[in-house]
Tab-separated table of C-alpha atoms in Angstrom:
chain	number	residue	atom	x	y	z
L	1	UNK	CA	-0.335	-0.373	0.004
L	2	UNK	CA	2.280	2.432	0.346
L	3	UNK	CA	4.533	2.080	-2.987
L	4	UNK	CA	0.404	2.955	-4.163
L	5	UNK	CA	0.453	6.119	-1.591
L	6	UNK	CA	4.040	7.507	-2.483
L	7	UNK	CA	2.269	8.353	-5.910
L	8	UNK	CA	-0.215	10.682	-4.402
L	9	UNK	CA	2.266	13.105	-3.336
L	10	UNK	CA	1.685	15.331	-6.091
L	11	UNK	CA	-1.589	15.886	-5.820
L	12	UNK	CA	-1.566	15.618	-2.414
L	13	UNK	CA	1.081	19.024	-1.838
L	14	UNK	CA	-0.671	20.630	-4.967
L	15	UNK	CA	-4.071	20.573	-3.373
L	16	UNK	CA	-2.354	21.219	0.169
L	17	UNK	CA	-0.360	24.571	-1.438
L	18	UNK	CA	-2.887	25.695	-3.425
L	19	UNK	CA	-5.070	25.503	0.216
L	20	UNK	CA	-2.253	27.827	2.332
L	21	UNK	CA	-1.248	29.815	-1.109
L	22	UNK	CA	-4.755	31.637	-0.743
L	23	UNK	CA	-5.347	32.588	1.859
L	24	UNK	CA	-3.528	35.878	0.648
L	25	UNK	CA	-0.347	38.070	1.939
L	26	UNK	CA	2.546	36.457	3.418
L	27	UNK	CA	1.018	32.940	2.628
L	28	UNK	CA	1.717	33.355	-1.479
L	29	UNK	CA	4.816	32.098	-0.094
L	30	UNK	CA	4.603	29.360	0.890
L	31	UNK	CA	4.519	27.355	-1.824
L	32	UNK	CA	8.109	28.032	-2.878
L	33	UNK	CA	8.681	26.914	0.916
L	34	UNK	CA	7.304	24.035	0.780
L	35	UNK	CA	8.806	22.839	-2.593
L	36	UNK	CA	12.465	23.856	-0.932
L	37	UNK	CA	11.869	22.260	2.997
L	38	UNK	CA	9.963	18.980	1.395
L	39	UNK	CA	11.184	17.979	-1.754
L	40	UNK	CA	14.923	19.516	-1.712
L	41	UNK	CA	15.442	19.130	1.938
L	42	UNK	CA	13.886	15.871	1.821
L	43	UNK	CA	15.922	14.391	-0.368
L	44	UNK	CA	19.382	15.199	1.057
L	45	UNK	CA	17.293	13.250	4.726
L	46	UNK	CA	15.896	10.447	3.602
L	47	UNK	CA	17.655	7.175	2.205
L	48	UNK	CA	17.118	6.459	-1.372
L	49	UNK	CA	13.904	4.962	-2.791
L	50	UNK	CA	15.349	1.678	-5.064
L	51	UNK	CA	12.891	-0.567	-4.383
L	52	UNK	CA	11.216	-1.620	-7.648
L	53	UNK	CA	8.233	-3.543	-6.404
L	54	UNK	CA	5.302	-5.417	-8.457
L	55	UNK	CA	2.106	-3.371	-9.174
L	56	UNK	CA	-1.474	-4.620	-9.333
L	57	UNK	CA	-3.509	-1.622	-10.187
L	58	UNK	CA	-2.898	-0.165	-12.886
L	59	UNK	CA	-5.504	1.600	-12.752
L	60	UNK	CA	-4.697	3.572	-9.482
L	61	UNK	CA	-1.252	4.967	-10.820
L	62	UNK	CA	-2.938	6.037	-13.835
L	63	UNK	CA	-5.426	7.749	-11.877
L	64	UNK	CA	-3.176	10.096	-10.384
L	65	UNK	CA	-1.956	10.973	-14.411
L	66	UNK	CA	-5.047	11.415	-15.265
L	67	UNK	CA	-6.207	14.030	-12.194
L	68	UNK	CA	-3.245	16.435	-13.129
L	69	UNK	CA	-5.876	17.381	-15.529
L	70	UNK	CA	-7.980	19.262	-13.587
L	71	UNK	CA	-5.352	20.409	-10.787
L	72	UNK	CA	-3.795	22.473	-13.815
L	73	UNK	CA	-7.925	23.857	-14.727
L	74	UNK	CA	-8.359	24.577	-10.590
L	75	UNK	CA	-4.759	26.237	-9.860
L	76	UNK	CA	-5.663	27.562	-12.924
L	77	UNK	CA	-9.332	29.076	-12.046
L	78	UNK	CA	-8.088	30.557	-8.285
L	79	UNK	CA	-5.641	32.947	-10.060
L	80	UNK	CA	-7.895	33.697	-12.476
L	81	UNK	CA	-10.458	34.179	-9.642
L	82	UNK	CA	-8.238	35.869	-7.166
L	83	UNK	CA	-6.937	38.513	-9.122
L	84	UNK	CA	-9.876	39.442	-11.491
L	85	UNK	CA	-12.075	42.744	-11.237
L	86	UNK	CA	-15.413	40.887	-10.883
L	87	UNK	CA	-17.035	37.712	-9.680
L	88	UNK	CA	-15.831	35.222	-11.529
L	89	UNK	CA	-18.840	32.330	-12.469
L	90	UNK	CA	-20.564	33.484	-9.585
L	91	UNK	CA	-17.461	31.907	-7.010
L	92	UNK	CA	-16.899	34.365	-4.600
L	93	UNK	CA	-20.711	33.481	-2.580
L	94	UNK	CA	-19.371	29.496	-3.289
L	95	UNK	CA	-15.829	29.957	-2.278
L	96	UNK	CA	-16.316	32.328	0.667
L	97	UNK	CA	-18.939	29.838	2.268
L	98	UNK	CA	-17.380	26.273	1.357
L	99	UNK	CA	-13.648	27.385	2.110
L	100	UNK	CA	-13.758	30.906	3.629
L	101	UNK	CA	-11.938	32.185	1.309
L	102	UNK	CA	-12.768	36.205	0.375
L	103	UNK	CA	-11.481	37.537	-2.507
L	104	UNK	CA	-11.820	40.821	-2.079
L	105	UNK	CA	-9.609	40.515	1.327
L	106	UNK	CA	-7.237	38.379	-0.635
L	107	UNK	CA	-6.953	40.668	-3.502
L	108	UNK	CA	-6.519	44.088	-0.301
L	109	UNK	CA	-4.266	41.665	1.703
L	110	UNK	CA	-1.781	40.657	-1.414
L	111	UNK	CA	0.738	42.831	-3.208
L	112	UNK	CA	2.314	42.254	-6.967
L	113	UNK	CA	5.135	40.944	-5.725
L	114	UNK	CA	3.509	38.004	-3.049
L	115	UNK	CA	1.100	37.635	-6.465
L	116	UNK	CA	4.656	37.231	-8.579
L	117	UNK	CA	5.695	34.350	-6.002
L	118	UNK	CA	2.449	32.312	-5.929
L	119	UNK	CA	2.604	32.064	-9.485
L	120	UNK	CA	5.697	30.727	-9.477
L	121	UNK	CA	4.715	28.012	-7.217
L	122	UNK	CA	2.270	27.715	-9.382
L	123	UNK	CA	4.650	27.939	-12.557
L	124	UNK	CA	6.023	24.269	-10.107
L	125	UNK	CA	2.909	22.838	-11.062
L	126	UNK	CA	2.673	23.814	-14.147
L	127	UNK	CA	6.222	22.278	-14.811
L	128	UNK	CA	5.901	19.120	-12.208
L	129	UNK	CA	2.563	17.944	-12.717
L	130	UNK	CA	1.349	19.653	-16.698
L	131	UNK	CA	4.749	18.948	-18.374
L	132	UNK	CA	6.429	15.656	-16.499
L	133	UNK	CA	2.870	13.747	-16.488
L	134	UNK	CA	2.580	14.936	-20.099
L	135	UNK	CA	5.673	13.697	-20.947
L	136	UNK	CA	4.894	10.497	-19.484
L	137	UNK	CA	1.423	10.266	-21.517
L	138	UNK	CA	2.672	11.519	-24.271
L	139	UNK	CA	4.875	8.549	-24.714
L	140	UNK	CA	2.067	5.881	-24.487
L	141	UNK	CA	1.454	6.458	-28.223
L	142	UNK	CA	-0.681	3.674	-28.971
L	143	UNK	CA	-3.497	5.089	-26.259
L	144	UNK	CA	-5.474	7.843	-27.773
L	145	UNK	CA	-7.332	8.868	-24.852
L	146	UNK	CA	-3.798	9.560	-22.657
L	147	UNK	CA	-2.146	11.277	-26.252
L	148	UNK	CA	-4.924	13.526	-26.094
L	149	UNK	CA	-4.892	14.235	-21.993
L	150	UNK	CA	-1.429	14.365	-22.270
L	151	UNK	CA	-0.959	16.447	-24.882
L	152	UNK	CA	-3.226	19.162	-22.916
L	153	UNK	CA	-1.068	19.015	-20.046
L	154	UNK	CA	1.527	20.568	-21.958
L	155	UNK	CA	-0.889	23.156	-23.554
L	156	UNK	CA	-0.592	24.645	-20.027
L	157	UNK	CA	3.188	25.252	-20.829
L	158	UNK	CA	2.706	26.101	-24.674
L	159	UNK	CA	4.539	23.428	-25.368
L	160	UNK	CA	2.633	20.442	-26.999
L	161	UNK	CA	5.124	20.658	-29.294
L	162	UNK	CA	7.322	18.790	-26.977
L	163	UNK	CA	5.503	15.373	-27.328
L	164	UNK	CA	6.542	15.779	-31.099
L	165	UNK	CA	10.102	16.654	-30.648
L	166	UNK	CA	10.858	14.660	-27.520
L	167	UNK	CA	9.752	11.048	-28.708
L	168	UNK	CA	10.924	11.405	-31.815
L	169	UNK	CA	13.565	13.713	-31.794
L	170	UNK	CA	15.463	13.493	-27.848
L	171	UNK	CA	14.931	9.996	-27.557
L	172	UNK	CA	16.467	9.266	-30.927
L	173	UNK	CA	19.494	12.343	-30.594
L	174	UNK	CA	20.335	12.676	-26.762
L	175	UNK	CA	24.316	12.827	-26.124
L	176	UNK	CA	24.725	14.472	-29.913
L	177	UNK	CA	24.960	18.258	-30.987
L	178	UNK	CA	22.317	17.414	-33.240
L	179	UNK	CA	20.361	17.071	-29.566
L	180	UNK	CA	19.189	20.587	-28.770
L	181	UNK	CA	17.581	19.260	-25.325
L	182	UNK	CA	21.564	18.170	-25.065
L	183	UNK	CA	23.504	20.225	-22.769
L	184	UNK	CA	27.196	20.074	-23.970
L	185	UNK	CA	30.262	20.458	-21.020
L	186	UNK	CA	30.822	24.048	-19.544
L	187	UNK	CA	27.174	25.202	-21.318
L	188	UNK	CA	25.131	27.693	-18.982
L	189	UNK	CA	22.270	26.359	-17.711
L	190	UNK	CA	20.481	30.326	-18.641
L	191	UNK	CA	21.499	30.354	-22.856
L	192	UNK	CA	20.187	26.339	-22.937
L	193	UNK	CA	16.937	27.284	-21.944
L	194	UNK	CA	17.077	29.850	-24.793
L	195	UNK	CA	18.857	27.313	-27.508
L	196	UNK	CA	17.041	23.673	-26.303
L	197	UNK	CA	13.338	26.118	-26.249
L	198	UNK	CA	13.827	27.422	-29.843
L	199	UNK	CA	15.005	24.204	-31.296
L	200	UNK	CA	12.644	22.360	-29.539
L	201	UNK	CA	10.230	23.732	-31.129
L	202	UNK	CA	11.980	24.312	-34.908
L	203	UNK	CA	12.625	20.287	-34.800
L	204	UNK	CA	9.299	19.407	-33.725
L	205	UNK	CA	8.218	22.143	-36.727
L	206	UNK	CA	10.783	20.178	-39.074
L	207	UNK	CA	9.265	16.555	-38.003
L	208	UNK	CA	6.079	17.286	-38.133
L	209	UNK	CA	6.201	19.086	-41.861
L	210	UNK	CA	8.063	16.056	-42.954
L	211	UNK	CA	5.377	13.844	-41.645
L	212	UNK	CA	2.358	15.325	-43.610
L	213	UNK	CA	4.570	16.018	-46.286
L	214	UNK	CA	3.847	12.132	-47.120
L	215	UNK	CA	-0.014	12.189	-46.881
L	216	UNK	CA	0.658	16.274	-49.501
L	217	UNK	CA	-0.645	18.435	-46.034
L	218	UNK	CA	0.882	21.098	-45.165
L	219	UNK	CA	2.169	21.713	-41.525
L	220	UNK	CA	0.022	25.702	-41.499
L	221	UNK	CA	-3.240	22.935	-41.055
L	222	UNK	CA	-4.897	23.614	-38.151
L	223	UNK	CA	-6.487	20.181	-38.815
L	224	UNK	CA	-3.773	17.794	-39.300
L	225	UNK	CA	-1.165	19.388	-38.606
L	226	UNK	CA	-0.639	18.526	-34.686
L	227	UNK	CA	2.429	21.752	-34.450
L	228	UNK	CA	-0.841	23.808	-35.224
L	229	UNK	CA	-3.388	21.558	-32.566
L	230	UNK	CA	-1.497	22.587	-30.054
L	231	UNK	CA	-0.148	26.584	-30.488
L	232	UNK	CA	-4.121	26.882	-31.160
L	233	UNK	CA	-4.825	24.756	-27.753
L	234	UNK	CA	-2.254	27.050	-25.554
L	235	UNK	CA	-4.266	30.143	-27.296
L	236	UNK	CA	-7.660	28.712	-25.760
L	237	UNK	CA	-5.766	28.712	-22.409
L	238	UNK	CA	-4.965	31.988	-22.667
L	239	UNK	CA	-7.813	33.707	-24.066
L	240	UNK	CA	-9.991	31.262	-20.880
L	241	UNK	CA	-8.373	32.932	-18.861
L	242	UNK	CA	-8.373	36.561	-20.060
L	243	UNK	CA	-12.337	36.194	-19.863
L	244	UNK	CA	-11.977	34.659	-16.430
L	245	UNK	CA	-9.836	37.341	-15.270
L	246	UNK	CA	-8.845	40.081	-18.140
L	247	UNK	CA	-5.103	41.024	-18.101
L	248	UNK	CA	-4.143	40.436	-14.514
L	249	UNK	CA	-5.018	36.771	-15.531
L	250	UNK	CA	-3.268	36.809	-17.975
L	251	UNK	CA	-0.533	37.768	-16.914
L	252	UNK	CA	-0.907	35.708	-14.339
L	253	UNK	CA	-1.067	32.533	-16.742
L	254	UNK	CA	1.560	33.550	-18.446
L	255	UNK	CA	3.907	33.704	-15.228
L	256	UNK	CA	2.973	30.228	-14.699
L	257	UNK	CA	3.081	28.896	-18.143
L	258	UNK	CA	6.685	30.183	-18.962
L	259	UNK	CA	7.623	29.121	-15.892
L	260	UNK	CA	6.847	25.354	-16.129
L	261	UNK	CA	8.149	25.574	-19.562
L	262	UNK	CA	11.624	27.149	-18.215
L	263	UNK	CA	11.762	24.388	-15.819
L	264	UNK	CA	11.867	21.348	-18.634
L	265	UNK	CA	14.254	23.170	-20.058
L	266	UNK	CA	16.848	23.270	-16.254
L	267	UNK	CA	15.843	19.216	-16.252
L	268	UNK	CA	17.051	18.411	-19.489
L	269	UNK	CA	19.819	20.220	-18.715
L	270	UNK	CA	20.577	19.316	-16.164
L	271	UNK	CA	19.925	15.128	-17.258
L	272	UNK	CA	21.927	14.987	-20.201
L	273	UNK	CA	24.570	17.328	-19.021
L	274	UNK	CA	28.166	16.845	-21.074
L	275	UNK	CA	26.869	13.060	-21.757
L	276	UNK	CA	28.503	12.262	-25.364
L	277	UNK	CA	26.957	9.546	-27.801
L	278	UNK	CA	27.835	8.171	-31.279
L	279	UNK	CA	24.608	9.232	-33.563
L	280	UNK	CA	25.216	5.370	-34.782
L	281	UNK	CA	25.307	3.940	-31.001
L	282	UNK	CA	22.030	2.872	-28.718
L	283	UNK	CA	20.786	4.775	-26.620
L	284	UNK	CA	21.749	3.118	-23.387
L	285	UNK	CA	21.162	4.032	-19.013
L	286	UNK	CA	24.478	5.197	-18.982
L	287	UNK	CA	23.651	8.472	-21.203
L	288	UNK	CA	21.336	9.766	-18.888
L	289	UNK	CA	21.765	11.174	-15.314
L	290	UNK	CA	19.938	8.930	-12.872
L	291	UNK	CA	19.214	9.722	-9.257
L	292	UNK	CA	16.647	7.889	-6.752
L	293	UNK	CA	15.881	10.882	-4.406
L	294	UNK	CA	12.942	9.717	-2.220
L	295	UNK	CA	11.017	12.931	-2.413
L	296	UNK	CA	11.307	13.338	-6.038
L	297	UNK	CA	11.032	9.951	-7.255
L	298	UNK	CA	7.733	10.154	-5.592
L	299	UNK	CA	6.711	13.783	-5.910
L	300	UNK	CA	8.026	13.291	-9.919
L	301	UNK	CA	6.306	9.990	-11.121
L	302	UNK	CA	9.837	7.895	-10.870
L	303	UNK	CA	11.162	10.721	-13.403
L	304	UNK	CA	14.253	10.665	-11.740
L	305	UNK	CA	14.859	6.906	-12.884
L	306	UNK	CA	15.691	8.421	-15.957
L	307	UNK	CA	18.725	6.097	-16.883
L	308	UNK	CA	15.557	3.594	-17.336
L	309	UNK	CA	13.141	6.077	-19.210
L	310	UNK	CA	15.516	6.109	-22.062
L	311	UNK	CA	16.670	2.796	-22.278
L	312	UNK	CA	13.046	1.734	-22.776
L	313	UNK	CA	10.917	4.295	-23.348
L	314	UNK	CA	7.775	2.901	-23.823
L	315	UNK	CA	7.944	1.713	-19.778
L	316	UNK	CA	5.053	2.869	-17.756
L	317	UNK	CA	6.582	4.814	-15.087
L	318	UNK	CA	5.829	2.314	-12.102
L	319	UNK	CA	7.715	-0.059	-13.976
L	320	UNK	CA	10.987	2.156	-13.883
L	321	UNK	CA	13.846	0.660	-12.226
L	322	UNK	CA	16.813	1.876	-10.186
L	323	UNK	CA	19.884	1.161	-12.323
L	324	UNK	CA	21.722	2.416	-9.224
L	325	UNK	CA	24.858	1.445	-10.992
L	326	UNK	CA	24.056	4.165	-13.522
L	327	UNK	CA	25.589	7.608	-13.988
L	328	UNK	CA	24.198	9.796	-10.926
L	329	UNK	CA	23.607	13.573	-9.952
L	330	UNK	CA	24.589	15.394	-7.068
L	331	UNK	CA	21.243	14.732	-5.238
L	332	UNK	CA	17.699	15.205	-6.896
L	333	UNK	CA	15.907	17.598	-9.051
L	334	UNK	CA	14.827	20.035	-7.384
L	335	UNK	CA	17.896	19.953	-5.575
L	336	UNK	CA	20.566	19.819	-8.396
L	337	UNK	CA	17.831	22.659	-9.966
L	338	UNK	CA	19.409	25.192	-7.317
L	339	UNK	CA	22.246	24.110	-8.616
L	340	UNK	CA	22.460	24.500	-12.353
L	341	UNK	CA	21.117	28.526	-11.155
L	342	UNK	CA	25.141	28.987	-9.959
L	343	UNK	CA	26.702	28.195	-12.907
L	344	UNK	CA	30.318	28.281	-11.501
L	345	UNK	CA	28.890	25.955	-8.281
L	346	UNK	CA	27.144	23.923	-10.579
L	347	UNK	CA	30.550	22.811	-12.957
L	348	UNK	CA	32.300	22.409	-10.005
L	349	UNK	CA	29.527	19.796	-8.782
L	350	UNK	CA	29.860	18.150	-12.375
L	351	UNK	CA	33.453	18.451	-12.998
L	352	UNK	CA	33.994	14.684	-11.040
L	353	UNK	CA	30.863	13.037	-11.964
L	354	UNK	CA	31.617	13.927	-15.305
L	355	UNK	CA	35.250	12.949	-14.640
L	356	UNK	CA	33.920	9.355	-13.238
L	357	UNK	CA	31.642	9.166	-16.701
L	358	UNK	CA	34.496	9.207	-19.057
L	359	UNK	CA	36.664	7.142	-17.078
L	360	UNK	CA	33.849	4.378	-15.854
L	361	UNK	CA	30.870	4.508	-18.694
L	362	UNK	CA	32.133	6.329	-21.610
L	363	UNK	CA	33.344	3.462	-24.879
L	364	UNK	CA	36.564	4.714	-26.248
L	365	UNK	CA	34.994	6.457	-29.176
L	366	UNK	CA	33.214	8.210	-26.792
L	367	UNK	CA	36.780	8.759	-24.416
L	368	UNK	CA	37.050	10.656	-28.548
L	369	UNK	CA	34.083	12.574	-28.341
L	370	UNK	CA	34.532	13.469	-24.758
L	371	UNK	CA	38.654	14.846	-24.677
L	372	UNK	CA	36.733	17.537	-27.704
L	373	UNK	CA	33.910	18.125	-25.527
L	374	UNK	CA	36.344	18.744	-23.026
L	375	UNK	CA	38.772	20.918	-24.577
L	376	UNK	CA	35.844	23.160	-26.406
L	377	UNK	CA	33.400	23.842	-22.957
L	378	UNK	CA	37.083	25.503	-21.185
L	379	UNK	CA	36.336	23.743	-17.455
L	380	UNK	CA	39.174	23.326	-15.358
L	381	UNK	CA	39.545	19.897	-13.653
L	382	UNK	CA	38.516	18.191	-16.163
L	383	UNK	CA	40.798	15.094	-17.285
L	384	UNK	CA	40.024	14.366	-20.639
L	385	UNK	CA	40.593	17.913	-21.492
L	386	UNK	CA	43.855	17.487	-18.984
L	387	UNK	CA	44.884	14.316	-22.144
L	388	UNK	CA	43.740	16.409	-24.606
L	389	UNK	CA	46.176	18.342	-24.391
L	390	UNK	CA	48.526	16.472	-23.770
L	391	UNK	CA	47.990	14.261	-26.300
L	392	UNK	CA	47.853	18.091	-28.865
L	393	UNK	CA	51.793	18.813	-27.358
L	394	UNK	CA	52.838	15.845	-27.934
L	395	UNK	CA	51.897	16.041	-32.146
L	396	UNK	CA	53.624	19.347	-32.293
L	397	UNK	CA	57.077	17.933	-30.536
L	398	UNK	CA	59.395	17.525	-32.396
L	399	UNK	CA	60.159	14.035	-31.325
L	400	UNK	CA	56.692	12.989	-33.568
L	401	UNK	CA	57.479	15.281	-36.738
């Protein structure tokens, strides 16, 4: 039973955080504080979750995923209602009588920057819920229901195109220069986010254009083009936010949407940072950074077991194995995300991990690629860069001429 209950972590935290935050005022900071204290600190203090139980009740495990879409709608509705200049859908009386929310009092006691920090917490819900669960469901290309639900979840972060590029692009190209979602050694997270954001959209557009060309359709055709339908889905959410709460609601939704998308790109940054692979080689567990941190594993539906996910992309999250001997991140997902925000610190932490990967995981061919990547990175302390410099010096010495 405990193994089932751990996968209720996201909806429980999401509902609890939203309830507390909508007391207004300083309570708007509660979401950020809870995420750091519960997730990042929890990952550091609790033992790793290496369990690999057999699950029989798959409906419950799927229901936890399906619950994410109404939850995202609820978060959007609450923020749109909270900042609105009028009574949205007559909710004022209902929310006050049933839940004790006095919207006018909340507005009066909440500053714009407190709303902003509340929206940042909402962005984590959009990312950890919408993007992460959408990622899980859009891998299920055999299930039209899950594909539709997953694309709608991704639409909250204006990223329905992710279902195309990630499944048919990233999983094929990871670890190579052709993959915009693979961070090269020395990449700065802030520039990477923009590069991966734009590169991923371009890749998805190209893949969809090539697919539709086979049937004589245009990528601009909203009936047949998944790209255009995805764009329209996201646009409909912005229009809904405006209808509910005006431009302030649009601003809140934009912060949550853009923040959730940024969170995805930061996760992309750290999941394959500095790992190299030849395009002709099979994707293996060693080509992804893994972690079995307990809270991250439960909260993110085992996305943290990324090595197995890339080895067998069609596996449901409850079947992912811990792969304890795979390359490991320094801590759980939120803790690592916080590290990436300080690039010099992140590079210092990752340098010994990259040295370990080069020595223990890279094939002879990949060691050559690692030398090139390390030299190009300019990072200090990479042994493969030192080896490359020695090889360059030997090739230039008179004795070798």
